[in-house]
PDB file of C-alpha atoms and ligand atoms in Angstrom:
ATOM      1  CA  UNK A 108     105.263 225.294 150.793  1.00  0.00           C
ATOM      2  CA  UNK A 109     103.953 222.247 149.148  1.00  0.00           C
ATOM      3  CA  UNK A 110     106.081 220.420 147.030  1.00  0.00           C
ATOM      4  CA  UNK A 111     104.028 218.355 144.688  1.00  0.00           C
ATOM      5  CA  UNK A 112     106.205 215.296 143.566  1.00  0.00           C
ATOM      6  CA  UNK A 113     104.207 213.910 140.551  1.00  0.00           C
ATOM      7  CA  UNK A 114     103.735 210.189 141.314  1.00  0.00           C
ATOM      8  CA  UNK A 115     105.574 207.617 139.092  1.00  0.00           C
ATOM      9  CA  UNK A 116     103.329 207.275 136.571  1.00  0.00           C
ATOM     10  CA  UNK A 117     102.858 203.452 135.564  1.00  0.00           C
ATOM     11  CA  UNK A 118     105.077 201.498 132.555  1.00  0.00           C
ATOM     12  CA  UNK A 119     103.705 202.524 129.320  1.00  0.00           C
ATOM     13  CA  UNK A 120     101.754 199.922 128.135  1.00  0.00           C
ATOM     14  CA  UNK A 121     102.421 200.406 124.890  1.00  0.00           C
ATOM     15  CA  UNK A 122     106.459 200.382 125.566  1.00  0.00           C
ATOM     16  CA  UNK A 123     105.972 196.768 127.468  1.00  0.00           C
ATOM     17  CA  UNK A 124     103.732 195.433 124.529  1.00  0.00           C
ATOM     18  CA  UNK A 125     105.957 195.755 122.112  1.00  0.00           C
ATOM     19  CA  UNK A 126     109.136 194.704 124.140  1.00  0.00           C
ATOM     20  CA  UNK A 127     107.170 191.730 124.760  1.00  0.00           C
ATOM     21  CA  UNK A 128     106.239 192.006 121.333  1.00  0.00           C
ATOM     22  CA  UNK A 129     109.985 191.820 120.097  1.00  0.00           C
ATOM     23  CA  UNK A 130     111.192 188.701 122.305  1.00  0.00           C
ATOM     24  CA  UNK A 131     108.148 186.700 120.907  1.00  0.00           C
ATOM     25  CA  UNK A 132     109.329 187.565 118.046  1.00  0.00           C
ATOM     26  CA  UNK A 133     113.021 186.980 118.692  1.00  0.00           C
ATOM     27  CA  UNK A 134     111.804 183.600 120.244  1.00  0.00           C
ATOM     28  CA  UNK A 135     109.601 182.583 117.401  1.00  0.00           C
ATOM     29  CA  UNK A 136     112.557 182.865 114.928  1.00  0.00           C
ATOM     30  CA  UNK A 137     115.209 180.895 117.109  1.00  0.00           C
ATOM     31  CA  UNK A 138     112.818 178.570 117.897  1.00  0.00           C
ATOM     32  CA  UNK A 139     111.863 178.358 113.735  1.00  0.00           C
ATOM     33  CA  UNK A 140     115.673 178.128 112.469  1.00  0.00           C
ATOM     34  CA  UNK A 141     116.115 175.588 115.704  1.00  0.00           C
ATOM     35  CA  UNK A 142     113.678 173.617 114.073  1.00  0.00           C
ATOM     36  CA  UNK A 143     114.447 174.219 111.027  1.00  0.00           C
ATOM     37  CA  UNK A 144     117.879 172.546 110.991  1.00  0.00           C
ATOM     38  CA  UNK A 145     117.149 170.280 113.890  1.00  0.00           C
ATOM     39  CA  UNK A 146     114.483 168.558 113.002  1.00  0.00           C
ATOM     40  CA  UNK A 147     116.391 167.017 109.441  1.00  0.00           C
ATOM     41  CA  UNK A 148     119.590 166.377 111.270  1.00  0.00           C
ATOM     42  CA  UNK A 149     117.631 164.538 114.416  1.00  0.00           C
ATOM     43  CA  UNK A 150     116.047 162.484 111.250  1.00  0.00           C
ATOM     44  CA  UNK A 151     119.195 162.247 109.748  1.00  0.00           C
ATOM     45  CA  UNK A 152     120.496 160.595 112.862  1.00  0.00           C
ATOM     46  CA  UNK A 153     117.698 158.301 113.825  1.00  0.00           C
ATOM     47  CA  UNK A 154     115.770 156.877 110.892  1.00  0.00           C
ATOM     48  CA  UNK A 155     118.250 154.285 110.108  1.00  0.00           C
ATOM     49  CA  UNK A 156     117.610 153.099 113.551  1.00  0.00           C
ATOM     50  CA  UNK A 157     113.662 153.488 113.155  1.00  0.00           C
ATOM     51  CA  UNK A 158     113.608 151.305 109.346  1.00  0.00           C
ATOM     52  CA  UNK A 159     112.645 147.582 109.367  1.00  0.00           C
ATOM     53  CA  UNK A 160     115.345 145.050 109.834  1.00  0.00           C
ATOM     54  CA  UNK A 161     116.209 144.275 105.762  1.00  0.00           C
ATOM     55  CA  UNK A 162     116.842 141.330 104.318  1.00  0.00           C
ATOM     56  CA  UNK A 163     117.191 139.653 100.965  1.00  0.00           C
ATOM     57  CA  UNK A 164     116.491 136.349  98.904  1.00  0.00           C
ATOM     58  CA  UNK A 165     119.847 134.355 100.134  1.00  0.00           C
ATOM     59  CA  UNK A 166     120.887 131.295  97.619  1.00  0.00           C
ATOM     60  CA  UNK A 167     121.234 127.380  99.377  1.00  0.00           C
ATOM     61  CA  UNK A 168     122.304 125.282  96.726  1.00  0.00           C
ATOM     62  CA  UNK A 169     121.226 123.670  93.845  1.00  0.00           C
ATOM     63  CA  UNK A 170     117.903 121.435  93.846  1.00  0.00           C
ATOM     64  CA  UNK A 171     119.414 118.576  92.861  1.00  0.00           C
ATOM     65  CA  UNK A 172     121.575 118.712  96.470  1.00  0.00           C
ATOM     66  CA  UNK A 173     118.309 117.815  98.129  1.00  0.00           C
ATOM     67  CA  UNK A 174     116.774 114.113  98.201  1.00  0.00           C
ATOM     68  CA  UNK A 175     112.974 113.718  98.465  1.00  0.00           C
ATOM     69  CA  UNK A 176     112.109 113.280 102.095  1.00  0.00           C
ATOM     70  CA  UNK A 177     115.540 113.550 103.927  1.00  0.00           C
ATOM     71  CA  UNK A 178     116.372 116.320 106.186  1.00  0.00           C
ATOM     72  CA  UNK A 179     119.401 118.178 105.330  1.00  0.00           C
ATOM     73  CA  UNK A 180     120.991 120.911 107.411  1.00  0.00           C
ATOM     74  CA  UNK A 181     122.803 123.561 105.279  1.00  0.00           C
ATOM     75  CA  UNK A 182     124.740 126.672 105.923  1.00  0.00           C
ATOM     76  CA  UNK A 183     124.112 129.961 103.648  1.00  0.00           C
ATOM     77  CA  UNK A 184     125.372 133.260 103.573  1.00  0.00           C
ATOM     78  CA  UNK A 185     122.534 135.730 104.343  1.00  0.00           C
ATOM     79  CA  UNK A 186     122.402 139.548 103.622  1.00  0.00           C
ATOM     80  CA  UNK A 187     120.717 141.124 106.873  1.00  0.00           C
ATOM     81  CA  UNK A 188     120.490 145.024 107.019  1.00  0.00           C
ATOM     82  CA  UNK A 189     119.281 146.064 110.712  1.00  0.00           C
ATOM     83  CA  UNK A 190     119.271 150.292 111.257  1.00  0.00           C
ATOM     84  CA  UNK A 191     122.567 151.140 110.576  1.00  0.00           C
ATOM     85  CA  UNK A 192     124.348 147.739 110.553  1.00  0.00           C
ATOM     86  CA  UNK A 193     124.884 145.882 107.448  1.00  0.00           C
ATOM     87  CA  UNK A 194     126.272 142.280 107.035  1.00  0.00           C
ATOM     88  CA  UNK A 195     126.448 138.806 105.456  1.00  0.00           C
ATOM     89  CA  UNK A 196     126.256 136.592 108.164  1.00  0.00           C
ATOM     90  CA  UNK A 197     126.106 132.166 107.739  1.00  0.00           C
ATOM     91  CA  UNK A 198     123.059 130.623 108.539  1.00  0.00           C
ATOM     92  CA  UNK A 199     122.070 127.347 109.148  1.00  0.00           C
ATOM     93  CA  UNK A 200     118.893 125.385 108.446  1.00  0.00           C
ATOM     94  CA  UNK A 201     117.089 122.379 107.543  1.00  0.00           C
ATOM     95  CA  UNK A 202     115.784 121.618 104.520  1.00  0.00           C
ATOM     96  CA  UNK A 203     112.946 118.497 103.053  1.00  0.00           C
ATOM     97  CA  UNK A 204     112.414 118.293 100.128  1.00  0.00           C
ATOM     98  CA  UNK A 205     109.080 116.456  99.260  1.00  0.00           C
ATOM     99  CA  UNK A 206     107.696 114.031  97.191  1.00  0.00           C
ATOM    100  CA  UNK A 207     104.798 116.810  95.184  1.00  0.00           C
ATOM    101  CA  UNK A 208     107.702 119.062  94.547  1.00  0.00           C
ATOM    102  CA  UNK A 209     107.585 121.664  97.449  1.00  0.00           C
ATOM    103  CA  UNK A 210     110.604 122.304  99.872  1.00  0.00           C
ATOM    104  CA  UNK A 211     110.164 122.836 103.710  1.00  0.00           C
ATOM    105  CA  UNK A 212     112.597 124.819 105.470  1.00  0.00           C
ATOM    106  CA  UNK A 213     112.588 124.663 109.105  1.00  0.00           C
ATOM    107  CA  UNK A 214     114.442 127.708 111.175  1.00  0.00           C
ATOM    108  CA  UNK A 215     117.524 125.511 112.775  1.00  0.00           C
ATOM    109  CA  UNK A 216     116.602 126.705 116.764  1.00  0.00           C
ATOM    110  CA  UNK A 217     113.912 124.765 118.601  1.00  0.00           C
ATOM    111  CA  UNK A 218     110.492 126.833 119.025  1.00  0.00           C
ATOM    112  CA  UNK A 219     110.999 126.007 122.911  1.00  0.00           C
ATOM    113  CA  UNK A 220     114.040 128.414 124.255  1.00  0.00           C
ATOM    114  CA  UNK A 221     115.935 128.376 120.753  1.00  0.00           C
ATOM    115  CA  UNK A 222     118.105 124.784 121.042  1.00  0.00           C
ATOM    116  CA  UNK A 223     119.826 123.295 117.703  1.00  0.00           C
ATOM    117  CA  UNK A 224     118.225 120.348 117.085  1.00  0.00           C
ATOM    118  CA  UNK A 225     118.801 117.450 115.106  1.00  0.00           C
ATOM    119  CA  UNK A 226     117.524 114.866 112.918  1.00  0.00           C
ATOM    120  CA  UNK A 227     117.681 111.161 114.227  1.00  0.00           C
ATOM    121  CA  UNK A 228     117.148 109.253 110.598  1.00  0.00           C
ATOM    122  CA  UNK A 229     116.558 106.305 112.629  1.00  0.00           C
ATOM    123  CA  UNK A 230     113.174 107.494 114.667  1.00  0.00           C
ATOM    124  CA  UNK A 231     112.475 109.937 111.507  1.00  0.00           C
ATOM    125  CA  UNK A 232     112.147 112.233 113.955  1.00  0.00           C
ATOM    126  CA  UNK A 233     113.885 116.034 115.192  1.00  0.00           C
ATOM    127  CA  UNK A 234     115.175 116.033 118.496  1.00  0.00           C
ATOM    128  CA  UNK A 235     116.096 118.684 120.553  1.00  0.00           C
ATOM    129  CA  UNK A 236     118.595 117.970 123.285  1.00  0.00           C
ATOM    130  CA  UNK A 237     117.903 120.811 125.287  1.00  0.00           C
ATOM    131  CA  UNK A 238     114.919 119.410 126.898  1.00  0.00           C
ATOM    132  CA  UNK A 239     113.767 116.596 124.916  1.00  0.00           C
ATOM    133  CA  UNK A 240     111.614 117.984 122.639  1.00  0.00           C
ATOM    134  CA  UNK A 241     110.267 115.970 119.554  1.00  0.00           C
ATOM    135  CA  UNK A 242     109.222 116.764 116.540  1.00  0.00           C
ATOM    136  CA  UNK A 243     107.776 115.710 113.291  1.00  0.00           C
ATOM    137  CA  UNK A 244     109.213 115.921 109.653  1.00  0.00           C
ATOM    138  CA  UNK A 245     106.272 118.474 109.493  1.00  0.00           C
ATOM    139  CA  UNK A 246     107.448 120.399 112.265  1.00  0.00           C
ATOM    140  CA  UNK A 247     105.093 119.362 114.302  1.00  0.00           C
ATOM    141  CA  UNK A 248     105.294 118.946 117.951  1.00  0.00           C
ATOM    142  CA  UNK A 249     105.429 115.164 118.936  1.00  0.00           C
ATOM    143  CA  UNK A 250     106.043 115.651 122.602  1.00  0.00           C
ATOM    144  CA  UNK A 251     107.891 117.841 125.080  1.00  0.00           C
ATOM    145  CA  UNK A 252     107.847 121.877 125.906  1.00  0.00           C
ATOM    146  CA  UNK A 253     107.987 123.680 122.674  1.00  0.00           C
ATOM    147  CA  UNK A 254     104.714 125.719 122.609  1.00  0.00           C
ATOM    148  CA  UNK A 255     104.480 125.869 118.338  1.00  0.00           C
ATOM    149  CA  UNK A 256     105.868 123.426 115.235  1.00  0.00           C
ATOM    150  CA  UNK A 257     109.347 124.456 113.846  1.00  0.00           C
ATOM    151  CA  UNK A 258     109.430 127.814 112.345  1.00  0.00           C
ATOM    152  CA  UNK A 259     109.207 127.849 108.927  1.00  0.00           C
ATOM    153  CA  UNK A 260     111.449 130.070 106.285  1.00  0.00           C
ATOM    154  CA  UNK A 261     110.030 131.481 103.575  1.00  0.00           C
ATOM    155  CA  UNK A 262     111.351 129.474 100.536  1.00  0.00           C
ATOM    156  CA  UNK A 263     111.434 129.556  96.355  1.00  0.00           C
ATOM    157  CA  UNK A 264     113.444 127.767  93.674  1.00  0.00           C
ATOM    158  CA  UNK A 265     114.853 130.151  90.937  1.00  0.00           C
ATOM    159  CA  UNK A 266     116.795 128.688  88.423  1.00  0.00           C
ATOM    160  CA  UNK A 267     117.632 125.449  89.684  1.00  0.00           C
ATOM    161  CA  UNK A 268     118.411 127.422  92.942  1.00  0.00           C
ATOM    162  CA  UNK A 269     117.032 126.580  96.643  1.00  0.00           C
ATOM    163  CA  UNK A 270     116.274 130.265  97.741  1.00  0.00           C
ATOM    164  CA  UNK A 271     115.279 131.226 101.359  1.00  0.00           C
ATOM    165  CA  UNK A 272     114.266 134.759 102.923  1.00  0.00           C
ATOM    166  CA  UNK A 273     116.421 135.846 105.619  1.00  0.00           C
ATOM    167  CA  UNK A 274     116.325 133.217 108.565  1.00  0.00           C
TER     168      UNK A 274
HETATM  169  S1  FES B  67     114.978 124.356 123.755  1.00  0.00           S
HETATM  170 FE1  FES B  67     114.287 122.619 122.703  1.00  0.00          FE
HETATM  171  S2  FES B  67     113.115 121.572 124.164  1.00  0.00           S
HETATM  172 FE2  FES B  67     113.756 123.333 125.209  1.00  0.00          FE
END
């Protein structure tokens, strides 16, 4: 006698469709409320970090502190906002007033490797010590390594009030 064993028949294919179906679907919505709470908390987190460094108008001193032509090196206080770190920090840097009414104000580090320089009123010149660079009352190089004149700051006078932005 014959026994006739009825071969396993295959996996429906409409049983695997929609189990496959149903984790898509599972997956789709994890991946959705993943995102959806994720992606403002990862901003959250990191877009202090990703802002420009911030900084404000910072006040010098009065005009009348300045005399036409003569280098002065001053210290300010100077608001600086970088990602999530805030602070008033002092500054230093030069300031020339000139004869037409405009004032120059140099950053204080050397354009060369970032030296404090200094003003010799005698040669009417800046010198750097670091590696005896020269410069003008312009900025301007005069001799030695530094590849540019002296950085400038950007400057304004508001209400009697040397302003400069940042440093
Ligand atoms: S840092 Fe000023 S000359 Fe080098």
């Amino acid at each position: 006698m014959r026994t006739s064993s009825k071969p396993e028949s295959p996996p429906d294919p409409q049983v695997v469709s929609r189990r496959s179906f149903l984790a898509l679907g599972i997956a789709a919505i994890g991946g959705f409320i993943g995102a959806a709470l994720g992606i403002p908390l990862a901003g959250y987190a990191v877009s202090p970090a990703l802002q420009q460094r911030k900084q404000e108008w910072s006040a010098v001193g009065p005009i009348s502190d300045f005399s036409v032509g003569q280098p002065k090196k001053v210290e300010y206080s100077a608001f600086k906002k970088d990602g999530w770190i805030e602070e008033t920090v002092t500054k230093p840097a030069w300031v020339i007033a000139r004869e037409n009414g405009e004032i120059t104000v140099f950053d204080p580090r050397c354009t060369h490797l970032g030296c404090a320089y200094r003003w010799d009123d005698g040669r009417k010149l800046f010198l750097c010590p670091c590696h005896d660079a020269v410069f003008d009352i312009d900025g301007k190089v005069v001799s030695g390594p530094p590849p540019r004149p002296l950085d400038r700051l950007e400057a304004r006078v508001q209400d009697g009030k040397l302003m400069v932005m940042g440093g």
